[in-house]
């Protein structure tokens, strides 16, 4: 199936690591022009080198001024027409209600909502100028299946699902808006948690294997970034032309709701 990306323009926020980097790589392989952003200059430089022909700019998606500057650079780069925006930048917060301060709640809600709101608002004129534009929110299964050890992330994720549904209706029929709901994907976040493991004698295979067993993942492993990226590419492509307001689970079967 031809996903129809050849010659199209795509922006991936948080494209310097994990799922964002894998998404940028697949989009380039499909013949798209790709722009990414991230906060860390060294990671941006590494991504530039790994990806080759990519527009890679420093931008914190929670900073309105930086997002406006990024959108301006993207507008000049894509000739004012953007086909795909992947709102991927972010990370999860591991904390229970007892462990989460009011400030941490504010930070988490800010991260989850405004990493969608600010890039979407800034890129909207560019998306509206494209023929068949799409937005993808990279979200988590926690939106539907909350975990008490990630209480703030879970609540915020549910809110993002609601936001996506509203945007899908408000932007129809011009822009399709969909989300992917991730389970556990082996990316920068999990690599950092592995590096910080208590039992340093445990090797990578053992640690990841135990994680998959503890989480009861039917496919018995974490997902690879590219497996999430493939779902993003499909939903964001003209091949998914009749899909909007939908969410696709990429979780190795870990979800238990119907
Ligand atoms: P990584 O840590 O590997 O990648 C996160 C990317 O986002 C990096 O490029 C990082 O770069 C960037 N980023 C983070 N915060 C900002 C910011 N404020 N502004 C701009 N860029 C930012 O993690 P993943 O690939 O796993 O994460 C991708 C998305 O998937 C995240 O939103 C995450 O919450 C979500 N997700 C992941 C799951 C998983 O199991 N991996 C599960 C559920 C959801 P830099 O730090 O340099 O800014």
PDB file of C-alpha atoms and ligand atoms in Angstrom:
ATOM      1  CA  UNK A   1       0.000   0.000   0.000  1.00  0.00           C
ATOM      2  CA  UNK A   2       1.313   3.421  -0.954  1.00  0.00           C
ATOM      3  CA  UNK A   3       0.954   5.713   2.044  1.00  0.00           C
ATOM      4  CA  UNK A   4       1.278   8.712  -0.262  1.00  0.00           C
ATOM      5  CA  UNK A   5       3.981  10.589   1.646  1.00  0.00           C
ATOM      6  CA  UNK A   6       6.253  11.271  -1.319  1.00  0.00           C
ATOM      7  CA  UNK A   7       6.989  15.020  -1.487  1.00  0.00           C
ATOM      8  CA  UNK A   8       4.787  15.837   1.539  1.00  0.00           C
ATOM      9  CA  UNK A   9       5.888  17.921   4.513  1.00  0.00           C
ATOM     10  CA  UNK A  10       5.769  16.629   8.083  1.00  0.00           C
ATOM     11  CA  UNK A  11       6.686  18.025  11.501  1.00  0.00           C
ATOM     12  CA  UNK A  12       7.496  15.693  14.395  1.00  0.00           C
ATOM     13  CA  UNK A  13       7.891  17.349  17.802  1.00  0.00           C
ATOM     14  CA  UNK A  14      10.356  15.586  20.059  1.00  0.00           C
ATOM     15  CA  UNK A  15      11.976  14.008  17.020  1.00  0.00           C
ATOM     16  CA  UNK A  16      15.432  13.502  18.512  1.00  0.00           C
ATOM     17  CA  UNK A  17      14.831  10.242  20.368  1.00  0.00           C
ATOM     18  CA  UNK A  18      12.672   7.137  20.633  1.00  0.00           C
ATOM     19  CA  UNK A  19       9.322   7.202  18.866  1.00  0.00           C
ATOM     20  CA  UNK A  20       9.768  10.674  17.359  1.00  0.00           C
ATOM     21  CA  UNK A  21      13.140   9.788  15.861  1.00  0.00           C
ATOM     22  CA  UNK A  22      11.775   6.506  14.462  1.00  0.00           C
ATOM     23  CA  UNK A  23       8.799   8.390  12.987  1.00  0.00           C
ATOM     24  CA  UNK A  24      11.077  10.936  11.314  1.00  0.00           C
ATOM     25  CA  UNK A  25      13.216   8.120   9.904  1.00  0.00           C
ATOM     26  CA  UNK A  26      10.222   6.252   8.426  1.00  0.00           C
ATOM     27  CA  UNK A  27       8.736   9.444   6.977  1.00  0.00           C
ATOM     28  CA  UNK A  28      12.035  10.202   5.244  1.00  0.00           C
ATOM     29  CA  UNK A  29      12.156   6.657   3.901  1.00  0.00           C
ATOM     30  CA  UNK A  30       8.669   7.208   2.436  1.00  0.00           C
ATOM     31  CA  UNK A  31       9.924  10.291   0.579  1.00  0.00           C
ATOM     32  CA  UNK A  32       8.512  12.974   2.893  1.00  0.00           C
ATOM     33  CA  UNK A  33      10.296  16.177   3.902  1.00  0.00           C
ATOM     34  CA  UNK A  34      10.682  16.167   7.681  1.00  0.00           C
ATOM     35  CA  UNK A  35      11.214  18.800  10.367  1.00  0.00           C
ATOM     36  CA  UNK A  36      11.838  17.879  13.991  1.00  0.00           C
ATOM     37  CA  UNK A  37      12.374  19.759  17.221  1.00  0.00           C
ATOM     38  CA  UNK A  38      13.705  19.081  20.704  1.00  0.00           C
ATOM     39  CA  UNK A  39      15.255  21.027  23.594  1.00  0.00           C
ATOM     40  CA  UNK A  40      18.725  19.537  23.752  1.00  0.00           C
ATOM     41  CA  UNK A  41      21.226  20.786  21.171  1.00  0.00           C
ATOM     42  CA  UNK A  42      23.470  17.689  21.379  1.00  0.00           C
ATOM     43  CA  UNK A  43      20.512  15.367  20.747  1.00  0.00           C
ATOM     44  CA  UNK A  44      19.439  17.579  17.820  1.00  0.00           C
ATOM     45  CA  UNK A  45      22.927  17.393  16.331  1.00  0.00           C
ATOM     46  CA  UNK A  46      22.954  13.592  16.701  1.00  0.00           C
ATOM     47  CA  UNK A  47      19.529  13.355  15.053  1.00  0.00           C
ATOM     48  CA  UNK A  48      20.664  15.594  12.180  1.00  0.00           C
ATOM     49  CA  UNK A  49      23.586  13.279  11.626  1.00  0.00           C
ATOM     50  CA  UNK A  50      21.510  10.103  11.924  1.00  0.00           C
ATOM     51  CA  UNK A  51      18.667  11.283   9.684  1.00  0.00           C
ATOM     52  CA  UNK A  52      20.533  13.296   7.058  1.00  0.00           C
ATOM     53  CA  UNK A  53      18.243  15.640   5.174  1.00  0.00           C
ATOM     54  CA  UNK A  54      16.073  16.988   7.972  1.00  0.00           C
ATOM     55  CA  UNK A  55      15.211  20.396   9.433  1.00  0.00           C
ATOM     56  CA  UNK A  56      16.132  19.986  13.102  1.00  0.00           C
ATOM     57  CA  UNK A  57      15.555  23.011  15.330  1.00  0.00           C
ATOM     58  CA  UNK A  58      15.716  23.716  19.022  1.00  0.00           C
ATOM     59  CA  UNK A  59      12.250  24.329  20.430  1.00  0.00           C
ATOM     60  CA  UNK A  60      10.632  23.630  23.779  1.00  0.00           C
ATOM     61  CA  UNK A  61       7.015  22.924  22.854  1.00  0.00           C
ATOM     62  CA  UNK A  62       5.883  24.483  26.148  1.00  0.00           C
ATOM     63  CA  UNK A  63       7.457  27.842  25.290  1.00  0.00           C
ATOM     64  CA  UNK A  64       5.087  29.956  23.217  1.00  0.00           C
ATOM     65  CA  UNK A  65       7.833  32.168  21.791  1.00  0.00           C
ATOM     66  CA  UNK A  66       9.994  29.208  20.771  1.00  0.00           C
ATOM     67  CA  UNK A  67       7.002  27.441  19.215  1.00  0.00           C
ATOM     68  CA  UNK A  68       6.120  30.568  17.210  1.00  0.00           C
ATOM     69  CA  UNK A  69       9.729  30.802  16.005  1.00  0.00           C
ATOM     70  CA  UNK A  70       9.726  27.098  15.072  1.00  0.00           C
ATOM     71  CA  UNK A  71       6.452  27.529  13.151  1.00  0.00           C
ATOM     72  CA  UNK A  72       7.919  30.495  11.274  1.00  0.00           C
ATOM     73  CA  UNK A  73      10.958  28.451  10.238  1.00  0.00           C
ATOM     74  CA  UNK A  74       8.706  25.558   9.222  1.00  0.00           C
ATOM     75  CA  UNK A  75       6.506  27.904   7.153  1.00  0.00           C
ATOM     76  CA  UNK A  76       9.530  29.136   5.193  1.00  0.00           C
ATOM     77  CA  UNK A  77      10.820  25.568   4.779  1.00  0.00           C
ATOM     78  CA  UNK A  78       7.544  24.007   3.576  1.00  0.00           C
ATOM     79  CA  UNK A  79       6.329  26.934   1.476  1.00  0.00           C
ATOM     80  CA  UNK A  80       3.398  27.598   3.803  1.00  0.00           C
ATOM     81  CA  UNK A  81       1.777  24.153   3.434  1.00  0.00           C
ATOM     82  CA  UNK A  82       2.179  21.439   6.058  1.00  0.00           C
ATOM     83  CA  UNK A  83       0.693  17.986   5.529  1.00  0.00           C
ATOM     84  CA  UNK A  84       1.321  16.323   8.893  1.00  0.00           C
ATOM     85  CA  UNK A  85       1.893  17.425  12.480  1.00  0.00           C
ATOM     86  CA  UNK A  86       2.902  14.710  14.950  1.00  0.00           C
ATOM     87  CA  UNK A  87       2.599  16.025  18.509  1.00  0.00           C
ATOM     88  CA  UNK A  88       4.967  13.579  20.148  1.00  0.00           C
ATOM     89  CA  UNK A  89       7.229  15.566  22.519  1.00  0.00           C
ATOM     90  CA  UNK A  90       6.974  14.675  26.178  1.00  0.00           C
ATOM     91  CA  UNK A  91       7.524  12.088  28.868  1.00  0.00           C
ATOM     92  CA  UNK A  92       5.616  10.364  31.655  1.00  0.00           C
ATOM     93  CA  UNK A  93       5.706  11.101  35.385  1.00  0.00           C
ATOM     94  CA  UNK A  94       5.906   8.213  37.833  1.00  0.00           C
ATOM     95  CA  UNK A  95       4.189   9.277  41.076  1.00  0.00           C
ATOM     96  CA  UNK A  96       1.207   8.363  43.223  1.00  0.00           C
ATOM     97  CA  UNK A  97      -1.302  10.891  44.553  1.00  0.00           C
ATOM     98  CA  UNK A  98       0.549  10.988  47.878  1.00  0.00           C
ATOM     99  CA  UNK A  99       3.841  11.738  46.088  1.00  0.00           C
ATOM    100  CA  UNK A 100       2.582  14.411  43.687  1.00  0.00           C
ATOM    101  CA  UNK A 101       2.734  18.038  44.826  1.00  0.00           C
ATOM    102  CA  UNK A 102       0.416  20.725  43.458  1.00  0.00           C
ATOM    103  CA  UNK A 103       3.307  22.150  41.441  1.00  0.00           C
ATOM    104  CA  UNK A 104       3.979  18.721  39.935  1.00  0.00           C
ATOM    105  CA  UNK A 105       0.295  18.406  39.005  1.00  0.00           C
ATOM    106  CA  UNK A 106       0.509  21.800  37.281  1.00  0.00           C
ATOM    107  CA  UNK A 107       3.676  20.777  35.424  1.00  0.00           C
ATOM    108  CA  UNK A 108       2.187  17.492  34.261  1.00  0.00           C
ATOM    109  CA  UNK A 109      -1.093  19.021  33.091  1.00  0.00           C
ATOM    110  CA  UNK A 110       0.855  21.782  31.374  1.00  0.00           C
ATOM    111  CA  UNK A 111       3.129  19.295  29.603  1.00  0.00           C
ATOM    112  CA  UNK A 112       0.396  16.977  28.377  1.00  0.00           C
ATOM    113  CA  UNK A 113      -2.064  19.670  27.252  1.00  0.00           C
ATOM    114  CA  UNK A 114       0.225  22.393  25.981  1.00  0.00           C
ATOM    115  CA  UNK A 115       2.516  20.019  24.069  1.00  0.00           C
ATOM    116  CA  UNK A 116      -0.630  19.479  21.971  1.00  0.00           C
ATOM    117  CA  UNK A 117      -2.171  22.960  22.143  1.00  0.00           C
ATOM    118  CA  UNK A 118       0.814  25.192  21.307  1.00  0.00           C
ATOM    119  CA  UNK A 119       2.221  23.352  18.251  1.00  0.00           C
ATOM    120  CA  UNK A 120      -1.312  22.745  16.941  1.00  0.00           C
ATOM    121  CA  UNK A 121      -2.243  26.431  17.214  1.00  0.00           C
ATOM    122  CA  UNK A 122       1.041  27.588  15.699  1.00  0.00           C
ATOM    123  CA  UNK A 123       0.927  25.144  12.757  1.00  0.00           C
ATOM    124  CA  UNK A 124      -2.801  25.495  12.071  1.00  0.00           C
ATOM    125  CA  UNK A 125      -2.531  28.056   9.228  1.00  0.00           C
ATOM    126  CA  UNK A 126       0.072  25.831   7.521  1.00  0.00           C
ATOM    127  CA  UNK A 127      -2.075  22.727   7.915  1.00  0.00           C
ATOM    128  CA  UNK A 128      -5.147  24.544   6.589  1.00  0.00           C
ATOM    129  CA  UNK A 129      -3.190  25.448   3.461  1.00  0.00           C
ATOM    130  CA  UNK A 130      -2.418  21.786   2.666  1.00  0.00           C
ATOM    131  CA  UNK A 131      -4.602  19.496   0.585  1.00  0.00           C
ATOM    132  CA  UNK A 132      -5.194  16.586   2.995  1.00  0.00           C
ATOM    133  CA  UNK A 133      -3.631  17.567   6.327  1.00  0.00           C
ATOM    134  CA  UNK A 134      -3.554  15.479   9.489  1.00  0.00           C
ATOM    135  CA  UNK A 135      -2.578  15.776  13.147  1.00  0.00           C
ATOM    136  CA  UNK A 136      -1.478  12.844  15.292  1.00  0.00           C
ATOM    137  CA  UNK A 137      -1.355  13.003  19.078  1.00  0.00           C
ATOM    138  CA  UNK A 138       1.061  10.524  20.603  1.00  0.00           C
ATOM    139  CA  UNK A 139      -0.832   9.510  23.714  1.00  0.00           C
ATOM    140  CA  UNK A 140      -0.857   6.647  26.180  1.00  0.00           C
ATOM    141  CA  UNK A 141      -3.130   3.761  27.048  1.00  0.00           C
ATOM    142  CA  UNK A 142      -3.126   5.309  30.532  1.00  0.00           C
ATOM    143  CA  UNK A 143      -5.815   7.612  29.122  1.00  0.00           C
ATOM    144  CA  UNK A 144      -8.255   4.676  29.203  1.00  0.00           C
ATOM    145  CA  UNK A 145      -6.582   2.440  31.760  1.00  0.00           C
ATOM    146  CA  UNK A 146      -5.192   4.667  34.529  1.00  0.00           C
ATOM    147  CA  UNK A 147      -2.437   3.485  36.863  1.00  0.00           C
ATOM    148  CA  UNK A 148      -2.233   4.809  40.413  1.00  0.00           C
ATOM    149  CA  UNK A 149       1.585   4.937  40.272  1.00  0.00           C
ATOM    150  CA  UNK A 150       1.258   7.400  37.357  1.00  0.00           C
ATOM    151  CA  UNK A 151      -1.746   9.301  38.658  1.00  0.00           C
ATOM    152  CA  UNK A 152      -1.113  12.728  37.132  1.00  0.00           C
ATOM    153  CA  UNK A 153       0.040  11.364  33.766  1.00  0.00           C
ATOM    154  CA  UNK A 154      -3.036   9.099  33.575  1.00  0.00           C
ATOM    155  CA  UNK A 155      -5.467  11.928  34.338  1.00  0.00           C
ATOM    156  CA  UNK A 156      -3.775  14.265  31.876  1.00  0.00           C
ATOM    157  CA  UNK A 157      -3.724  11.569  29.183  1.00  0.00           C
ATOM    158  CA  UNK A 158      -7.506  11.135  29.513  1.00  0.00           C
ATOM    159  CA  UNK A 159      -7.872  14.885  29.026  1.00  0.00           C
ATOM    160  CA  UNK A 160      -5.762  14.752  25.878  1.00  0.00           C
ATOM    161  CA  UNK A 161      -8.066  12.080  24.443  1.00  0.00           C
ATOM    162  CA  UNK A 162     -10.991  14.423  25.042  1.00  0.00           C
ATOM    163  CA  UNK A 163      -9.096  17.282  23.401  1.00  0.00           C
ATOM    164  CA  UNK A 164      -8.385  15.117  20.342  1.00  0.00           C
ATOM    165  CA  UNK A 165     -12.057  14.203  19.967  1.00  0.00           C
ATOM    166  CA  UNK A 166     -13.048  17.860  20.141  1.00  0.00           C
ATOM    167  CA  UNK A 167     -10.386  18.910  17.642  1.00  0.00           C
ATOM    168  CA  UNK A 168     -11.389  16.137  15.238  1.00  0.00           C
ATOM    169  CA  UNK A 169     -14.903  17.596  15.139  1.00  0.00           C
ATOM    170  CA  UNK A 170     -13.868  21.252  15.099  1.00  0.00           C
ATOM    171  CA  UNK A 171     -11.301  20.790  12.326  1.00  0.00           C
ATOM    172  CA  UNK A 172     -13.438  18.460  10.161  1.00  0.00           C
ATOM    173  CA  UNK A 173     -13.630  18.180   7.237  1.00  0.00           C
ATOM    174  CA  UNK A 174     -10.353  20.043   6.609  1.00  0.00           C
ATOM    175  CA  UNK A 175      -7.935  18.371   9.031  1.00  0.00           C
ATOM    176  CA  UNK A 176      -8.049  14.796  10.310  1.00  0.00           C
ATOM    177  CA  UNK A 177      -7.061  14.366  13.971  1.00  0.00           C
ATOM    178  CA  UNK A 178      -6.212  10.978  15.477  1.00  0.00           C
ATOM    179  CA  UNK A 179      -4.164   9.575  18.319  1.00  0.00           C
ATOM    180  CA  UNK A 180      -2.139   6.517  19.104  1.00  0.00           C
ATOM    181  CA  UNK A 181      -2.377   4.990  22.574  1.00  0.00           C
ATOM    182  CA  UNK A 182       0.909   3.465  23.606  1.00  0.00           C
ATOM    183  CA  UNK A 183       1.564   0.735  26.102  1.00  0.00           C
ATOM    184  CA  UNK A 184       5.274   0.272  26.845  1.00  0.00           C
ATOM    185  CA  UNK A 185       7.670   1.174  24.053  1.00  0.00           C
ATOM    186  CA  UNK A 186      11.427   0.784  24.469  1.00  0.00           C
ATOM    187  CA  UNK A 187      12.583   4.367  24.020  1.00  0.00           C
ATOM    188  CA  UNK A 188      14.714   6.949  25.815  1.00  0.00           C
ATOM    189  CA  UNK A 189      12.337   6.936  28.798  1.00  0.00           C
ATOM    190  CA  UNK A 190      12.718   3.210  29.451  1.00  0.00           C
ATOM    191  CA  UNK A 191      16.453   3.276  28.736  1.00  0.00           C
ATOM    192  CA  UNK A 192      16.799   5.955  31.441  1.00  0.00           C
ATOM    193  CA  UNK A 193      14.754   3.834  33.871  1.00  0.00           C
ATOM    194  CA  UNK A 194      16.912   0.776  33.051  1.00  0.00           C
ATOM    195  CA  UNK A 195      20.072   2.809  33.689  1.00  0.00           C
ATOM    196  CA  UNK A 196      18.634   3.883  37.071  1.00  0.00           C
ATOM    197  CA  UNK A 197      17.597   0.300  38.089  1.00  0.00           C
ATOM    198  CA  UNK A 198      18.226  -0.678  41.694  1.00  0.00           C
ATOM    199  CA  UNK A 199      19.768  -4.078  40.962  1.00  0.00           C
ATOM    200  CA  UNK A 200      22.722  -3.208  38.709  1.00  0.00           C
ATOM    201  CA  UNK A 201      23.528  -6.918  38.337  1.00  0.00           C
ATOM    202  CA  UNK A 202      20.361  -7.355  36.264  1.00  0.00           C
ATOM    203  CA  UNK A 203      21.183  -7.257  32.543  1.00  0.00           C
ATOM    204  CA  UNK A 204      19.141  -5.569  29.845  1.00  0.00           C
ATOM    205  CA  UNK A 205      17.321  -8.702  28.647  1.00  0.00           C
ATOM    206  CA  UNK A 206      16.495  -9.737  32.221  1.00  0.00           C
ATOM    207  CA  UNK A 207      15.248  -6.293  33.236  1.00  0.00           C
ATOM    208  CA  UNK A 208      13.074  -5.820  30.135  1.00  0.00           C
ATOM    209  CA  UNK A 209      11.794  -9.416  30.340  1.00  0.00           C
ATOM    210  CA  UNK A 210      10.754  -8.947  33.965  1.00  0.00           C
ATOM    211  CA  UNK A 211       9.075  -5.654  33.076  1.00  0.00           C
ATOM    212  CA  UNK A 212       7.013  -7.271  30.318  1.00  0.00           C
ATOM    213  CA  UNK A 213       6.047 -10.160  32.643  1.00  0.00           C
ATOM    214  CA  UNK A 214       5.091  -7.833  35.496  1.00  0.00           C
ATOM    215  CA  UNK A 215       2.950  -5.724  33.195  1.00  0.00           C
ATOM    216  CA  UNK A 216       1.288  -8.869  31.765  1.00  0.00           C
ATOM    217  CA  UNK A 217       1.923  -7.883  28.155  1.00  0.00           C
ATOM    218  CA  UNK A 218       0.421 -10.674  26.011  1.00  0.00           C
ATOM    219  CA  UNK A 219       3.072 -10.248  23.286  1.00  0.00           C
ATOM    220  CA  UNK A 220       5.655 -10.698  26.112  1.00  0.00           C
ATOM    221  CA  UNK A 221       7.908  -7.760  25.259  1.00  0.00           C
ATOM    222  CA  UNK A 222       8.015  -3.996  25.006  1.00  0.00           C
ATOM    223  CA  UNK A 223       7.266  -2.412  21.660  1.00  0.00           C
ATOM    224  CA  UNK A 224       9.983  -0.998  19.435  1.00  0.00           C
ATOM    225  CA  UNK A 225       9.860   2.726  18.539  1.00  0.00           C
ATOM    226  CA  UNK A 226       9.456   1.772  14.884  1.00  0.00           C
ATOM    227  CA  UNK A 227       6.326  -0.246  15.725  1.00  0.00           C
ATOM    228  CA  UNK A 228       4.732   2.894  17.167  1.00  0.00           C
ATOM    229  CA  UNK A 229       6.035   4.942  14.245  1.00  0.00           C
ATOM    230  CA  UNK A 230       4.355   2.638  11.703  1.00  0.00           C
ATOM    231  CA  UNK A 231       0.973   3.274  13.346  1.00  0.00           C
ATOM    232  CA  UNK A 232       1.633   7.031  13.299  1.00  0.00           C
ATOM    233  CA  UNK A 233       2.557   6.912   9.617  1.00  0.00           C
ATOM    234  CA  UNK A 234      -0.587   5.040   8.693  1.00  0.00           C
ATOM    235  CA  UNK A 235      -2.991   7.309  10.614  1.00  0.00           C
ATOM    236  CA  UNK A 236      -1.252  10.449   9.360  1.00  0.00           C
ATOM    237  CA  UNK A 237      -1.261   9.408   5.716  1.00  0.00           C
ATOM    238  CA  UNK A 238      -3.754   9.981   2.923  1.00  0.00           C
ATOM    239  CA  UNK A 239      -4.242   6.181   3.080  1.00  0.00           C
ATOM    240  CA  UNK A 240      -6.267   6.803   6.277  1.00  0.00           C
ATOM    241  CA  UNK A 241      -8.455   9.375   4.539  1.00  0.00           C
ATOM    242  CA  UNK A 242     -11.746   8.329   6.219  1.00  0.00           C
ATOM    243  CA  UNK A 243     -10.339   8.060   9.745  1.00  0.00           C
ATOM    244  CA  UNK A 244     -10.646  10.975  12.133  1.00  0.00           C
ATOM    245  CA  UNK A 245     -11.324  11.202  15.874  1.00  0.00           C
ATOM    246  CA  UNK A 246      -9.959   7.675  16.247  1.00  0.00           C
ATOM    247  CA  UNK A 247      -7.304   6.190  18.486  1.00  0.00           C
ATOM    248  CA  UNK A 248      -5.158   3.192  17.715  1.00  0.00           C
ATOM    249  CA  UNK A 249      -3.678   1.118  20.536  1.00  0.00           C
ATOM    250  CA  UNK A 250      -0.074   0.035  20.139  1.00  0.00           C
ATOM    251  CA  UNK A 251       0.376  -1.920  23.330  1.00  0.00           C
ATOM    252  CA  UNK A 252       1.194  -5.559  22.594  1.00  0.00           C
ATOM    253  CA  UNK A 253      -2.334  -6.430  23.719  1.00  0.00           C
ATOM    254  CA  UNK A 254      -2.043  -5.089  27.268  1.00  0.00           C
ATOM    255  CA  UNK A 255      -5.339  -3.216  27.205  1.00  0.00           C
ATOM    256  CA  UNK A 256      -8.218  -5.025  28.959  1.00  0.00           C
ATOM    257  CA  UNK A 257     -11.195  -2.862  28.058  1.00  0.00           C
ATOM    258  CA  UNK A 258     -13.528  -3.649  25.149  1.00  0.00           C
TER     259      UNK A 258
HETATM  260  P1  LIG B   1      12.015   9.738  24.487  1.00  0.00           P
HETATM  261  O1  LIG B   1      12.458  10.254  25.819  1.00  0.00           O
HETATM  262  O2  LIG B   1      12.861   8.739  23.791  1.00  0.00           O
HETATM  263  O3  LIG B   1      11.752  10.959  23.498  1.00  0.00           O
HETATM  264  C1  LIG B   1      11.091  12.128  23.902  1.00  0.00           C
HETATM  265  C2  LIG B   1      11.385  13.214  22.887  1.00  0.00           C
HETATM  266  O4  LIG B   1      10.623  14.383  23.237  1.00  0.00           O
HETATM  267  C3  LIG B   1      12.841  13.642  22.845  1.00  0.00           C
HETATM  268  O5  LIG B   1      13.177  13.992  21.518  1.00  0.00           O
HETATM  269  C4  LIG B   1      12.864  14.870  23.742  1.00  0.00           C
HETATM  270  O6  LIG B   1      13.979  15.692  23.428  1.00  0.00           O
HETATM  271  C5  LIG B   1      11.517  15.501  23.351  1.00  0.00           C
HETATM  272  N1  LIG B   1      10.937  16.425  24.321  1.00  0.00           N
HETATM  273  C6  LIG B   1      10.566  16.174  25.592  1.00  0.00           C
HETATM  274  N2  LIG B   1      10.029  17.267  26.142  1.00  0.00           N
HETATM  275  C7  LIG B   1      10.059  18.239  25.180  1.00  0.00           C
HETATM  276  C8  LIG B   1       9.656  19.590  25.131  1.00  0.00           C
HETATM  277  N3  LIG B   1       9.093  20.192  26.188  1.00  0.00           N
HETATM  278  N4  LIG B   1       9.812  20.274  23.986  1.00  0.00           N
HETATM  279  C9  LIG B   1      10.361  19.674  22.899  1.00  0.00           C
HETATM  280  N5  LIG B   1      10.773  18.406  22.887  1.00  0.00           N
HETATM  281  C10 LIG B   1      10.636  17.696  24.017  1.00  0.00           C
HETATM  282  O7  LIG B   1      10.577   9.160  24.784  1.00  0.00           O
HETATM  283  P2  LIG B   1       9.477   8.405  23.877  1.00  0.00           P
HETATM  284  O8  LIG B   1       9.915   8.236  22.484  1.00  0.00           O
HETATM  285  O9  LIG B   1       9.033   7.241  24.639  1.00  0.00           O
HETATM  286  O10 LIG B   1       8.297   9.473  23.984  1.00  0.00           O
HETATM  287  C11 LIG B   1       7.544   9.954  22.899  1.00  0.00           C
HETATM  288  C12 LIG B   1       6.138  10.251  23.379  1.00  0.00           C
HETATM  289  O11 LIG B   1       5.471   9.016  23.661  1.00  0.00           O
HETATM  290  C13 LIG B   1       6.097  11.072  24.674  1.00  0.00           C
HETATM  291  O12 LIG B   1       5.072  12.035  24.606  1.00  0.00           O
HETATM  292  C14 LIG B   1       5.779  10.020  25.714  1.00  0.00           C
HETATM  293  O13 LIG B   1       5.172  10.553  26.870  1.00  0.00           O
HETATM  294  C15 LIG B   1       4.838   9.114  24.916  1.00  0.00           C
HETATM  295  N6  LIG B   1       4.666   7.790  25.505  1.00  0.00           N
HETATM  296  C16 LIG B   1       5.712   6.908  25.526  1.00  0.00           C
HETATM  297  C17 LIG B   1       5.549   5.653  26.096  1.00  0.00           C
HETATM  298  C18 LIG B   1       6.655   4.652  26.111  1.00  0.00           C
HETATM  299  O14 LIG B   1       6.490   3.554  26.705  1.00  0.00           O
HETATM  300  N7  LIG B   1       7.809   4.929  25.516  1.00  0.00           N
HETATM  301  C19 LIG B   1       4.270   5.248  26.686  1.00  0.00           C
HETATM  302  C20 LIG B   1       3.243   6.239  26.573  1.00  0.00           C
HETATM  303  C21 LIG B   1       3.449   7.460  26.001  1.00  0.00           C
HETATM  304  P3  LIG B   1      14.613  16.736  24.490  1.00  0.00           P
HETATM  305  O15 LIG B   1      14.583  16.053  25.827  1.00  0.00           O
HETATM  306  O16 LIG B   1      15.980  17.016  23.983  1.00  0.00           O
HETATM  307  O17 LIG B   1      13.733  17.927  24.442  1.00  0.00           O
END
